[in-house]
Tab-separated table of C-alpha atoms in Angstrom:
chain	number	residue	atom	x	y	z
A	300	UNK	CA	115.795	100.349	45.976
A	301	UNK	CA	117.749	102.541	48.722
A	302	UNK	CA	117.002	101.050	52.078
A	303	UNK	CA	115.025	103.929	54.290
A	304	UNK	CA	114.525	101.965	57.529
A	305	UNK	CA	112.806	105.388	59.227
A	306	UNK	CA	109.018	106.041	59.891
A	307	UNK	CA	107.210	109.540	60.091
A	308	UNK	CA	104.217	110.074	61.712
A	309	UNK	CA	101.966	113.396	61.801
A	310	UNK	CA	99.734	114.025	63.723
A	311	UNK	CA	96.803	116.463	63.017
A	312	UNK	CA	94.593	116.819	65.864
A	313	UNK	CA	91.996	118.615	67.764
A	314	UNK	CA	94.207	120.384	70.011
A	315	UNK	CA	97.726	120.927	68.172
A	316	UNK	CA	99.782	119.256	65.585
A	317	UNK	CA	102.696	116.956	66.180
A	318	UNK	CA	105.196	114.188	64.680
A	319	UNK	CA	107.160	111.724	65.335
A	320	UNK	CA	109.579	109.365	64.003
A	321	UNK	CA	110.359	105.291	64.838
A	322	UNK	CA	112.808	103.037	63.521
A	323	UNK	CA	111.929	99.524	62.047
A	324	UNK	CA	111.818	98.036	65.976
A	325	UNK	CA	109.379	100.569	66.700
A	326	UNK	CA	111.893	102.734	68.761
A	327	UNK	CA	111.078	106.168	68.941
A	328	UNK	CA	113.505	108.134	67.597
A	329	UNK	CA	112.635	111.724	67.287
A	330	UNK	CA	109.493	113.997	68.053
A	331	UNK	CA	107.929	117.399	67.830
A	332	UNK	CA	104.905	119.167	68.563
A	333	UNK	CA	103.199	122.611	68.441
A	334	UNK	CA	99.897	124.324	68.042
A	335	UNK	CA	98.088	125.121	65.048
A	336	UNK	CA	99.287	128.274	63.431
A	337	UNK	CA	96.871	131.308	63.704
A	338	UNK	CA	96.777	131.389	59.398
A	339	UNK	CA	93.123	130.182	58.721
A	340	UNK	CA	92.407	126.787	57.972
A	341	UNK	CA	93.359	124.911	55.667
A	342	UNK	CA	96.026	126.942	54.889
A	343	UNK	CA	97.291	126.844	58.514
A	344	UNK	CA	97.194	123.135	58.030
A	345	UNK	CA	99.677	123.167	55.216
A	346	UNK	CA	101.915	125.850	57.590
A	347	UNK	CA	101.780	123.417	60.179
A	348	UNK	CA	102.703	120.542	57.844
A	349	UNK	CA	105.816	122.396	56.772
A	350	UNK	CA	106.885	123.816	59.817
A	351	UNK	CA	107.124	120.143	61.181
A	352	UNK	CA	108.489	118.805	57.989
A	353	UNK	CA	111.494	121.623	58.342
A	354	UNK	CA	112.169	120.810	61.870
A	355	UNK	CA	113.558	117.458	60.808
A	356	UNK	CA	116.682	116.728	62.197
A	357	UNK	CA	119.295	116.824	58.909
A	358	UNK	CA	120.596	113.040	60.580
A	359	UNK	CA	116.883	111.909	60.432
A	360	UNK	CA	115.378	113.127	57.042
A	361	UNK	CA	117.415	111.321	54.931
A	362	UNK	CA	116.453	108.127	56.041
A	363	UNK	CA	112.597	108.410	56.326
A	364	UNK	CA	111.253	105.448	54.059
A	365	UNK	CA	107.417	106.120	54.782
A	366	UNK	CA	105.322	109.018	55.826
A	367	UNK	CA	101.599	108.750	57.249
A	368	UNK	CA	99.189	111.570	58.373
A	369	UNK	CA	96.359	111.108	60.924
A	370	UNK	CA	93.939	114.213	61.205
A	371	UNK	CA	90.477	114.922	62.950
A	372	UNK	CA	87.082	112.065	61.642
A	373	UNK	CA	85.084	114.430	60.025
A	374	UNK	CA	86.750	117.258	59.276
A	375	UNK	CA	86.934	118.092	55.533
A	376	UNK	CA	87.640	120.372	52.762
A	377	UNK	CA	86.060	120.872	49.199
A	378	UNK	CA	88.356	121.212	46.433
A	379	UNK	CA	89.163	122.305	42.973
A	380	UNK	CA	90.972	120.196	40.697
A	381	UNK	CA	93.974	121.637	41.826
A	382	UNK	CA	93.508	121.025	45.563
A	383	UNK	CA	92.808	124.788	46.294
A	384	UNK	CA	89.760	125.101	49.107
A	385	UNK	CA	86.589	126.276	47.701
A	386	UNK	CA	84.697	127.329	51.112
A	387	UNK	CA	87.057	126.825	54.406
A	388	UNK	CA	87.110	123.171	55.876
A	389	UNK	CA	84.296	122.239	57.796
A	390	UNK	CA	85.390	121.039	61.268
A	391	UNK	CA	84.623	117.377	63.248
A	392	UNK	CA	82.151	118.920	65.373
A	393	UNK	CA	80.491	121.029	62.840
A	394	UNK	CA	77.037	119.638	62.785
A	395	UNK	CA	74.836	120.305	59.389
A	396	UNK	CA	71.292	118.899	60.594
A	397	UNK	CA	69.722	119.982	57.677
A	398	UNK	CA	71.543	116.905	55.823
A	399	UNK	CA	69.807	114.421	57.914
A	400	UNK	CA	66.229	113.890	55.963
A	401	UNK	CA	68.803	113.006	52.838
A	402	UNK	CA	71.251	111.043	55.060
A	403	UNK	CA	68.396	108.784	56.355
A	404	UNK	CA	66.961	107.937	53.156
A	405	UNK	CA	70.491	106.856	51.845
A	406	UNK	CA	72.600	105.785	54.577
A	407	UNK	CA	69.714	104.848	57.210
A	408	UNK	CA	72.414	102.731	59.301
A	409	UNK	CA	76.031	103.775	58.287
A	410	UNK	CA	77.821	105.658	60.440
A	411	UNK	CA	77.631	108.330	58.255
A	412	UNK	CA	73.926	108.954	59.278
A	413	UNK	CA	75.124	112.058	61.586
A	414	UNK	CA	74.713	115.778	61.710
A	415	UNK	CA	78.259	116.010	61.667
A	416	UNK	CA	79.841	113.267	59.550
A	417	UNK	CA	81.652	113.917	56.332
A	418	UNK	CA	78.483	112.932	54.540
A	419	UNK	CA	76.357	115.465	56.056
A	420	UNK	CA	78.582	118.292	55.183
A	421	UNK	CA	79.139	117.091	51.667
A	422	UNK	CA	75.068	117.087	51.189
A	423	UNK	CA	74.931	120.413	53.255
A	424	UNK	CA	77.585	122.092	50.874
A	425	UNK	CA	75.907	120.647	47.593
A	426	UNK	CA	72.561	122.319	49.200
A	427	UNK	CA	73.645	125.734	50.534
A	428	UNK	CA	76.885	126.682	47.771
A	429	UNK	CA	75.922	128.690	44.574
A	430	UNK	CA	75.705	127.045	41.231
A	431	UNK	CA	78.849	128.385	40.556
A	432	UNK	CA	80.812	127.303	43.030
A	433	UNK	CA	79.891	124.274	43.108
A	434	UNK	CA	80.952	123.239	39.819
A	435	UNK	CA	84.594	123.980	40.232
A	436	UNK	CA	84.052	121.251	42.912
A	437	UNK	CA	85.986	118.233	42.024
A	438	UNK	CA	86.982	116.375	45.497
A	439	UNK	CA	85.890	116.161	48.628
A	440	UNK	CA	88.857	115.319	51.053
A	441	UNK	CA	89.238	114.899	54.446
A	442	UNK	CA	91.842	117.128	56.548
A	443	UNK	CA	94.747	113.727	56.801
A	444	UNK	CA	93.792	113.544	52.810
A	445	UNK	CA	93.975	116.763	51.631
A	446	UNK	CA	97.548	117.704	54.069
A	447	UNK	CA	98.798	113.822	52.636
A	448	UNK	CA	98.405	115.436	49.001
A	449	UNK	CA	100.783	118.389	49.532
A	450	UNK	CA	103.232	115.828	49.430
A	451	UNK	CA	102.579	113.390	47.089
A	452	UNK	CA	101.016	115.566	44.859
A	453	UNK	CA	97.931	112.961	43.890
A	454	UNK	CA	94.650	114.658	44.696
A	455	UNK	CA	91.187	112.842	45.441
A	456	UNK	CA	92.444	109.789	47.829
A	457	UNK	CA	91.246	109.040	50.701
A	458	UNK	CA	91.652	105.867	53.089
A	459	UNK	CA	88.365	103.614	54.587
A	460	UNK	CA	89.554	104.901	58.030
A	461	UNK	CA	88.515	108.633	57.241
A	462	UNK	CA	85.822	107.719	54.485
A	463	UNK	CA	83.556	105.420	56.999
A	464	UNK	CA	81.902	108.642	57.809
A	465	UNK	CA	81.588	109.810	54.143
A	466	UNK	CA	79.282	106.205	53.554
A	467	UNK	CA	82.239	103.779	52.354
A	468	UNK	CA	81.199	100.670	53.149
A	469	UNK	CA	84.025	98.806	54.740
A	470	UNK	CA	82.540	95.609	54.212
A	471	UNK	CA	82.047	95.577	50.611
A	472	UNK	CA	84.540	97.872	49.927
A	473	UNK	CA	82.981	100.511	47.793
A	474	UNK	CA	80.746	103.362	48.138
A	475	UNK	CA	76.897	102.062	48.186
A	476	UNK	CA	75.227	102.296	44.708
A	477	UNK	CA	72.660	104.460	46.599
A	478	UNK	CA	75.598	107.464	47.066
A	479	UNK	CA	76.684	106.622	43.249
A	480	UNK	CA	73.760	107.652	41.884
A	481	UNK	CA	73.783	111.207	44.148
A	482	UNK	CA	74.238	114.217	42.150
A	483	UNK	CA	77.165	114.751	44.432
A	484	UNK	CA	78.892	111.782	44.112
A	485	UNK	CA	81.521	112.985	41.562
A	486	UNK	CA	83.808	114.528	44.050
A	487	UNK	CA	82.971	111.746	46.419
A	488	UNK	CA	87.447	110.898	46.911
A	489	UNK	CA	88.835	107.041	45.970
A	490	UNK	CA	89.178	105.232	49.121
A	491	UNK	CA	92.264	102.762	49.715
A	492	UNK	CA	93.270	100.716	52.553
A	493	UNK	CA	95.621	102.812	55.282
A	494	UNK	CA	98.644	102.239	55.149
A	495	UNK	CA	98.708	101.261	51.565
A	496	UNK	CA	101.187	102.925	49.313
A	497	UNK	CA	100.237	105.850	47.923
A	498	UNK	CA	103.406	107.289	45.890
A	499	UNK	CA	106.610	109.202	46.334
A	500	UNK	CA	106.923	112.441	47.995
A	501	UNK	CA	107.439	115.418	45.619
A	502	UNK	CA	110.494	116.571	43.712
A	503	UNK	CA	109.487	120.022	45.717
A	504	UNK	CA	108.557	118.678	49.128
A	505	UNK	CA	112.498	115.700	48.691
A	506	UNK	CA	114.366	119.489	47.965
A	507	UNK	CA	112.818	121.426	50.357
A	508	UNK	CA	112.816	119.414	53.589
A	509	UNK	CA	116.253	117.019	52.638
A	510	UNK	CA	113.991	113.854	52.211
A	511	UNK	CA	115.247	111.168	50.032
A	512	UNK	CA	113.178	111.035	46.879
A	513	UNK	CA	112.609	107.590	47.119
A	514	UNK	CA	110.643	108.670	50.665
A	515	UNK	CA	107.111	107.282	49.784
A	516	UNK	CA	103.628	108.650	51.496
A	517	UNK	CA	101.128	105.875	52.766
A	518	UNK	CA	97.336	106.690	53.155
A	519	UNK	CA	96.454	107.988	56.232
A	520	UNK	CA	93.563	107.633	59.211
A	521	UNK	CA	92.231	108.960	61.913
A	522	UNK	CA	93.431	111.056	65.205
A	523	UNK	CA	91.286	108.186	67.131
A	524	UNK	CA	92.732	105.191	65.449
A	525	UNK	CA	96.530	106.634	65.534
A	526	UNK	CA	95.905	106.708	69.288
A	527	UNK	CA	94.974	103.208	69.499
A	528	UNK	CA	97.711	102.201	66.993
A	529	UNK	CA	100.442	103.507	69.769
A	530	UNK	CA	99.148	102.474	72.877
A	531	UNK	CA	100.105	98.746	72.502
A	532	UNK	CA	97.037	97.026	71.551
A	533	UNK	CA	97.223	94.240	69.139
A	534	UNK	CA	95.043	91.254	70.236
A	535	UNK	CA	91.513	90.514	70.162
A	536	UNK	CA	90.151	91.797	73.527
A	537	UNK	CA	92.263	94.926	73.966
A	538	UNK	CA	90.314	98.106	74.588
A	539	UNK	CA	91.238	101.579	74.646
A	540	UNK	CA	90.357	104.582	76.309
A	541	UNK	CA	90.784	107.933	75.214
A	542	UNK	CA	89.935	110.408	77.183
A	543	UNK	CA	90.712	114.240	75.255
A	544	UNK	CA	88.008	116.468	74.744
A	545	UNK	CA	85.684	113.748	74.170
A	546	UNK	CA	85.080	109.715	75.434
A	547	UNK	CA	86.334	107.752	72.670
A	548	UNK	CA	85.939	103.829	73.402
A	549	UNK	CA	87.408	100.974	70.857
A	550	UNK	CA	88.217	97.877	70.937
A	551	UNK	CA	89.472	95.246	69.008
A	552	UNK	CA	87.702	92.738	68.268
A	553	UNK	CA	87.411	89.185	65.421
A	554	UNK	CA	83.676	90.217	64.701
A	555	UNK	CA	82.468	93.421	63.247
A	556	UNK	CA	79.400	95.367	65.371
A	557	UNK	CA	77.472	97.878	63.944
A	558	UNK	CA	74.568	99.441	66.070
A	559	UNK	CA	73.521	102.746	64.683
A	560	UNK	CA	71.087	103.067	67.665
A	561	UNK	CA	73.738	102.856	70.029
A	562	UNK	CA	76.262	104.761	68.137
A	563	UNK	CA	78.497	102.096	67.531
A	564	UNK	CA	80.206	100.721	64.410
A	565	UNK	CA	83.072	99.410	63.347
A	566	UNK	CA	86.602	99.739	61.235
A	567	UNK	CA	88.580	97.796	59.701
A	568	UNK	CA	91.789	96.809	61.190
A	569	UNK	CA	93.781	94.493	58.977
A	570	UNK	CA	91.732	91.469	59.316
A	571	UNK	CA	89.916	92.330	62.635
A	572	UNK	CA	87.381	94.812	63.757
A	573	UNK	CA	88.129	98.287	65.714
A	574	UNK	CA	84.599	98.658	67.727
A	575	UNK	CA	83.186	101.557	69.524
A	576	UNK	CA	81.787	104.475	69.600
A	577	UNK	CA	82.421	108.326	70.834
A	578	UNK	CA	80.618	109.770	73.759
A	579	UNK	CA	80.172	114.277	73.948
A	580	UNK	CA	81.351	113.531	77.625
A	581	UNK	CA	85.037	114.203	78.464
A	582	UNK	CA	87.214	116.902	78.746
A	583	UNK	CA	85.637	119.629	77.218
A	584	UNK	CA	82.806	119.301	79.884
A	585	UNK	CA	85.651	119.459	82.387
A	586	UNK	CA	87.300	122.688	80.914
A	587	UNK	CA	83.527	124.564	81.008
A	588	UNK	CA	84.045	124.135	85.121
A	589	UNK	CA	87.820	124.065	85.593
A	590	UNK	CA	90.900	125.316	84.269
A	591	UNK	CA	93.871	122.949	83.849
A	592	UNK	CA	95.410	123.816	87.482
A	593	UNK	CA	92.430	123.920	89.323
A	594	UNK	CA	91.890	119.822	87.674
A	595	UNK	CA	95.256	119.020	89.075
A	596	UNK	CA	94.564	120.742	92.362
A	597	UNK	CA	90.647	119.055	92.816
A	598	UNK	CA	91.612	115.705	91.319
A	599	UNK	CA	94.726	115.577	94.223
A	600	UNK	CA	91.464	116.207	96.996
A	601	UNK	CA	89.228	113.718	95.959
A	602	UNK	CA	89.619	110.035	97.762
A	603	UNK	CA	88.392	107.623	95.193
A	604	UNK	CA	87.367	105.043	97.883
A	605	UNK	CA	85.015	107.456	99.475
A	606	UNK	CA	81.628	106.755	98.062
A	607	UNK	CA	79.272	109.459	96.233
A	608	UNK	CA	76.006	109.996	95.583
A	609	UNK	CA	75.931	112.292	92.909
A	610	UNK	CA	74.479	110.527	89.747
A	611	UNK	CA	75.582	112.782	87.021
A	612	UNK	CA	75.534	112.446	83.410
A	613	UNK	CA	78.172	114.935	81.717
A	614	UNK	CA	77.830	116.651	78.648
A	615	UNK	CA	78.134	120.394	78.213
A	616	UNK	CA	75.163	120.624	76.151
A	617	UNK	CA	72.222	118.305	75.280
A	618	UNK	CA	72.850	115.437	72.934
A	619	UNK	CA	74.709	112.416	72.927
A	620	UNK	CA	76.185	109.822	70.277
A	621	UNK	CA	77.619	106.623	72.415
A	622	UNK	CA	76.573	104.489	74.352
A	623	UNK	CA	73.034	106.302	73.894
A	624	UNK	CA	72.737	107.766	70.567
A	625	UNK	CA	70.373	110.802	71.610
A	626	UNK	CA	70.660	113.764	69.800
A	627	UNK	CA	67.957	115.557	72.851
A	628	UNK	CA	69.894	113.948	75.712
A	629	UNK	CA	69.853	116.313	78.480
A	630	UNK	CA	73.347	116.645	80.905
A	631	UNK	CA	72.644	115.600	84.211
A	632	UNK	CA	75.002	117.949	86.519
A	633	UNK	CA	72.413	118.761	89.701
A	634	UNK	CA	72.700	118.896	92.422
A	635	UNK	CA	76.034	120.663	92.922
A	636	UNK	CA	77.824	120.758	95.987
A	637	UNK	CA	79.300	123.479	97.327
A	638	UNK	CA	82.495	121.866	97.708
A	639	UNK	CA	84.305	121.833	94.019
A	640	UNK	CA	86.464	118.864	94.745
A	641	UNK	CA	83.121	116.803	95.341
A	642	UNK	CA	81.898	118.296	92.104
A	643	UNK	CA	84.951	117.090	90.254
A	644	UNK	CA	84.599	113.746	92.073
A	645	UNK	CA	80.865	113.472	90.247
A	646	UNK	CA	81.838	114.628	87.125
A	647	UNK	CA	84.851	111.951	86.946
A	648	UNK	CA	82.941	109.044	88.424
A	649	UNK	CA	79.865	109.838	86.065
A	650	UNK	CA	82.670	109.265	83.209
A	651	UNK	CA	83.542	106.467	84.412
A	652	UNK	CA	80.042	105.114	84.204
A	653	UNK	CA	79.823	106.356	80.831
A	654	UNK	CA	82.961	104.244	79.888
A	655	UNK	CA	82.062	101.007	81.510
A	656	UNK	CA	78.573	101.287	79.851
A	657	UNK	CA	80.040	101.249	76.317
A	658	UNK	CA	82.727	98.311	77.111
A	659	UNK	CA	79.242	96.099	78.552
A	660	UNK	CA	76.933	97.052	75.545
A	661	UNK	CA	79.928	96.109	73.384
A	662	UNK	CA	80.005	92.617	75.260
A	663	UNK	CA	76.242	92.484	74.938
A	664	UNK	CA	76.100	92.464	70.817
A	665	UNK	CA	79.100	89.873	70.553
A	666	UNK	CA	82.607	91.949	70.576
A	667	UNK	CA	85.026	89.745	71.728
A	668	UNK	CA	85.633	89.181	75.300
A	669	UNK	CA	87.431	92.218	76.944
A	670	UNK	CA	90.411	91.399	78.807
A	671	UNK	CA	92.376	95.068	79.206
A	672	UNK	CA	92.313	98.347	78.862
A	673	UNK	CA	95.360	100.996	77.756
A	674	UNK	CA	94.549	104.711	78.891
A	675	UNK	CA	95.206	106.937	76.051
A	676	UNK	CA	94.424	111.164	75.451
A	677	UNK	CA	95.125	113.674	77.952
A	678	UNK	CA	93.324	112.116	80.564
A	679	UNK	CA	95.435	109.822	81.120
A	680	UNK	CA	97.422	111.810	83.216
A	681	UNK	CA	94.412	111.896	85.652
A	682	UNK	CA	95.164	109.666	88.313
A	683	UNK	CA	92.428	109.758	90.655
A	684	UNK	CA	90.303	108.805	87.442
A	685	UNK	CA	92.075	106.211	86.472
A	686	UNK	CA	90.922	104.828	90.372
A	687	UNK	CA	87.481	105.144	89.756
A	688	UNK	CA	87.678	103.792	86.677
A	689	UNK	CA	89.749	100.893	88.516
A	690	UNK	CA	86.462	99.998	91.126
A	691	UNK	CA	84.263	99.968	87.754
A	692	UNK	CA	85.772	97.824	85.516
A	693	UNK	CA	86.016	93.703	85.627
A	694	UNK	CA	89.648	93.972	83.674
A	695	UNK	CA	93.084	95.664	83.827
A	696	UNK	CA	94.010	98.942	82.551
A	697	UNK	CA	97.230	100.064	81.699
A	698	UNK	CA	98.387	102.863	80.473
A	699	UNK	CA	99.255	103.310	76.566
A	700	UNK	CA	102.660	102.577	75.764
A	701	UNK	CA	102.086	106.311	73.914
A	702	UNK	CA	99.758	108.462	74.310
A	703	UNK	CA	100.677	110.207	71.417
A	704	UNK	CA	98.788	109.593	67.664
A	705	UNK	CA	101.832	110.778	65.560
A	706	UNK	CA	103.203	107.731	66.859
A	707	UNK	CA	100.452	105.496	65.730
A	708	UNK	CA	100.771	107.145	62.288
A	709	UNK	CA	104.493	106.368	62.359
A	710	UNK	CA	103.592	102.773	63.248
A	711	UNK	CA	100.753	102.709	60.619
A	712	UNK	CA	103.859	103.567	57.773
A	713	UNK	CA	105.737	101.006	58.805
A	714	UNK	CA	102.811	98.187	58.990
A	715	UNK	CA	99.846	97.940	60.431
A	716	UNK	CA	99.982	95.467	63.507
A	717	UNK	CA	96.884	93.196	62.569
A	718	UNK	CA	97.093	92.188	59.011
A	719	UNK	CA	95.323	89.812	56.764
């Protein structure tokens, strides 16, 4: 077979789209980004796709072997047999509570037992859509799934990455006979490892955007685990941090940890574990006080070694899924100074408590020892939070050698890191 020795990765997440292309030594050798198109989703998905498909440079498409797509946990899209949307997708934050009764009595401690998991919003649509409707239903895809099939053509695959949130048990690899025997569970997609092969691009897609036809599509994962695929973690012990518009913790680890009451659970990572869990703090709680400049501005004020003692607890709205799994949780933002740099300075450090929380309680059910940190997400950039964060924690942290998830995706096509 022709010798491809490129990687593509795209990158579908909350706040724009983007790719990115390595070479076998993991050099990076070309990227793009841009915002989601204003077309409604998923269409605008598929506009997106192409648009970053068609900026490949005419040197680079020919030789792109492998292709993976990350997109958004949770975000998914019901389908006819032809892959055409029945209802538009249903977003990661989209919470459907009145799912939870069933999602308790079938998956009482999968991480699927959430308002706004894939599982929630399959029972929700089976519940709320018209008889009609629903039975032109035939798959139930994820947003990395269904943009992965409009280029390899095969519709109702998933990967155990996305589908942990849809009830696939990683563990026993296979759906729980409990979900089988749903009156759902026919468009319930076939899960494969990510990464694995899934087929050739299309005739179409090779003529259209000058790839080779011998170009061949992996299964995708997640926005979260791309992240942690490029920041250079790869050993037992290695944590990281992403800080976008939520907290997202993981870390890897030889033994699996599951703790629905904490919010934590784990993937599957070659033969390892990927632990954690997602706090509602972050940057969105940031954006509902400060614009981007006035964050630069404050964070350049604020003297990390000068104590505080503001005691906050940030979330923009009650409710909160790591590391205390309380859907009432109440923020904790009073008293405010009048000065907004001290605000800032609350907000950040309470973060920070947040994050060194999740790495102790991980430590406390038997993750392996934590030994580092990488910094991924837009917070990254934050240096005055990276200081605080610095007095808190017991290890080093370092920032990722990307911050960017296309890049993880690219990685992810050309081998996963940790493998059996």
């Amino acid at each position: 077979m022709t010798h491809l020795p490129l990687a593509l990765g795209l990158d579908f997440g909350t706040s724009g789209v983007r790719a990115a292309v390595v070479d076998p030594q993991r050099h990076l050798c070309w990227q793009e980004r841009q915002p989601y198109p204003a077309q409604p989703a998923p269409e605008g998905w598929r506009q997106a796709l192409f648009e970053l498909l068609g900026a490949l440079p005419g040197a680079i498409a020919p030789q792109i072997g492998k292709i993976a797509i990350d997109g958004t946990s949770g975000t998914v899209v019901l389908c006819d047999r032809s892959g055409a949307a029945l209802t538009p997708p249903l977003l990661y934050n989209h919470p459907c509570p009145e799912s939870l009764a069933t999602l308790k009595a079938i998956a009482p401690n999968s991480p699927a037992a959430s308002a706004t998991s894939s599982l929630a919003k399959l029972i929700w649509w089976h519940q709320s859509l018209s008889a009609d409707l629903w039975s032109q239903a035939a798959y139930l895809l994820h947003q990395a799934d269904w943009l992965s099939a409009q280029i390899h053509g095969q519709w109702g695959l998933s990967d155990y990455h996305n589908s942990l949130k849809l009830g696939y048990d990683v563990g026993n690899q296979g759906y729980p006979p409990d979900m089988l025997r749903q009156p759902w569970s026919a468009v319930l997609p076939r899960v494969v490892a990510p990464g694995e092969r899934v087929g050739p691009v299309t005739a179409a897609i090779t003529q259209r955007f000058g790839l080779s036809p011998h170009c061949q599509v992996v299964a995708g994962t997640t926005d979260s685990i791309a992240a942690f695929l490029a920041s250079g973690a790869s050993a037992p012990g290695d944590g990281v941090t992403s800080l976008g518009s939520t907290l997202v913790i993981k870390l890897l680890s030889d033994r699996r940890i599951d703790a629905a009451e904490y919010g934590i659970y784990s993937h599957r990572l070659g033969h390892l574990w990927l632990v954690g869990g997602a706090s509602n703090t972050g940057g969105a709680v940031l954006e509902t006080f400060f614009d981007r400049d006035a964050l630069a501005t404050l964070s350049q004020q604020i003297d990390p070694a000068v104590p505080t003692t503001l005691d906050y607890y940030p979330l923009s709205q009650p409710g909160e899924r790591f590391p205390t799994n309380d859907p009432n949780l109440p923020p904790r933002l009073t008293p405010r100074p009048e000065d907004d740099a001290e605000f800032l300075h609350g907000l950040l450090l309470g973060m920070a408590r947040i994050e060194r929380r999740g790495y102790t309680l991980l430590a406390e059910l038997g993750a392996s020892p934590l030994r580092q940190i990488y910094t991924a997400g837009g917070g990254a950039a934050n240096e005055t939070w990276g200081q605080l964060r610095a007095g808190l924690m017991p290890v080093p942290i370092k920032t990722a050698a990307s911050v960017e998830a296309a890049v993880g995706s690219a990685y992810l096509a050309l081998g996963l890191p940790t493998t059996d």
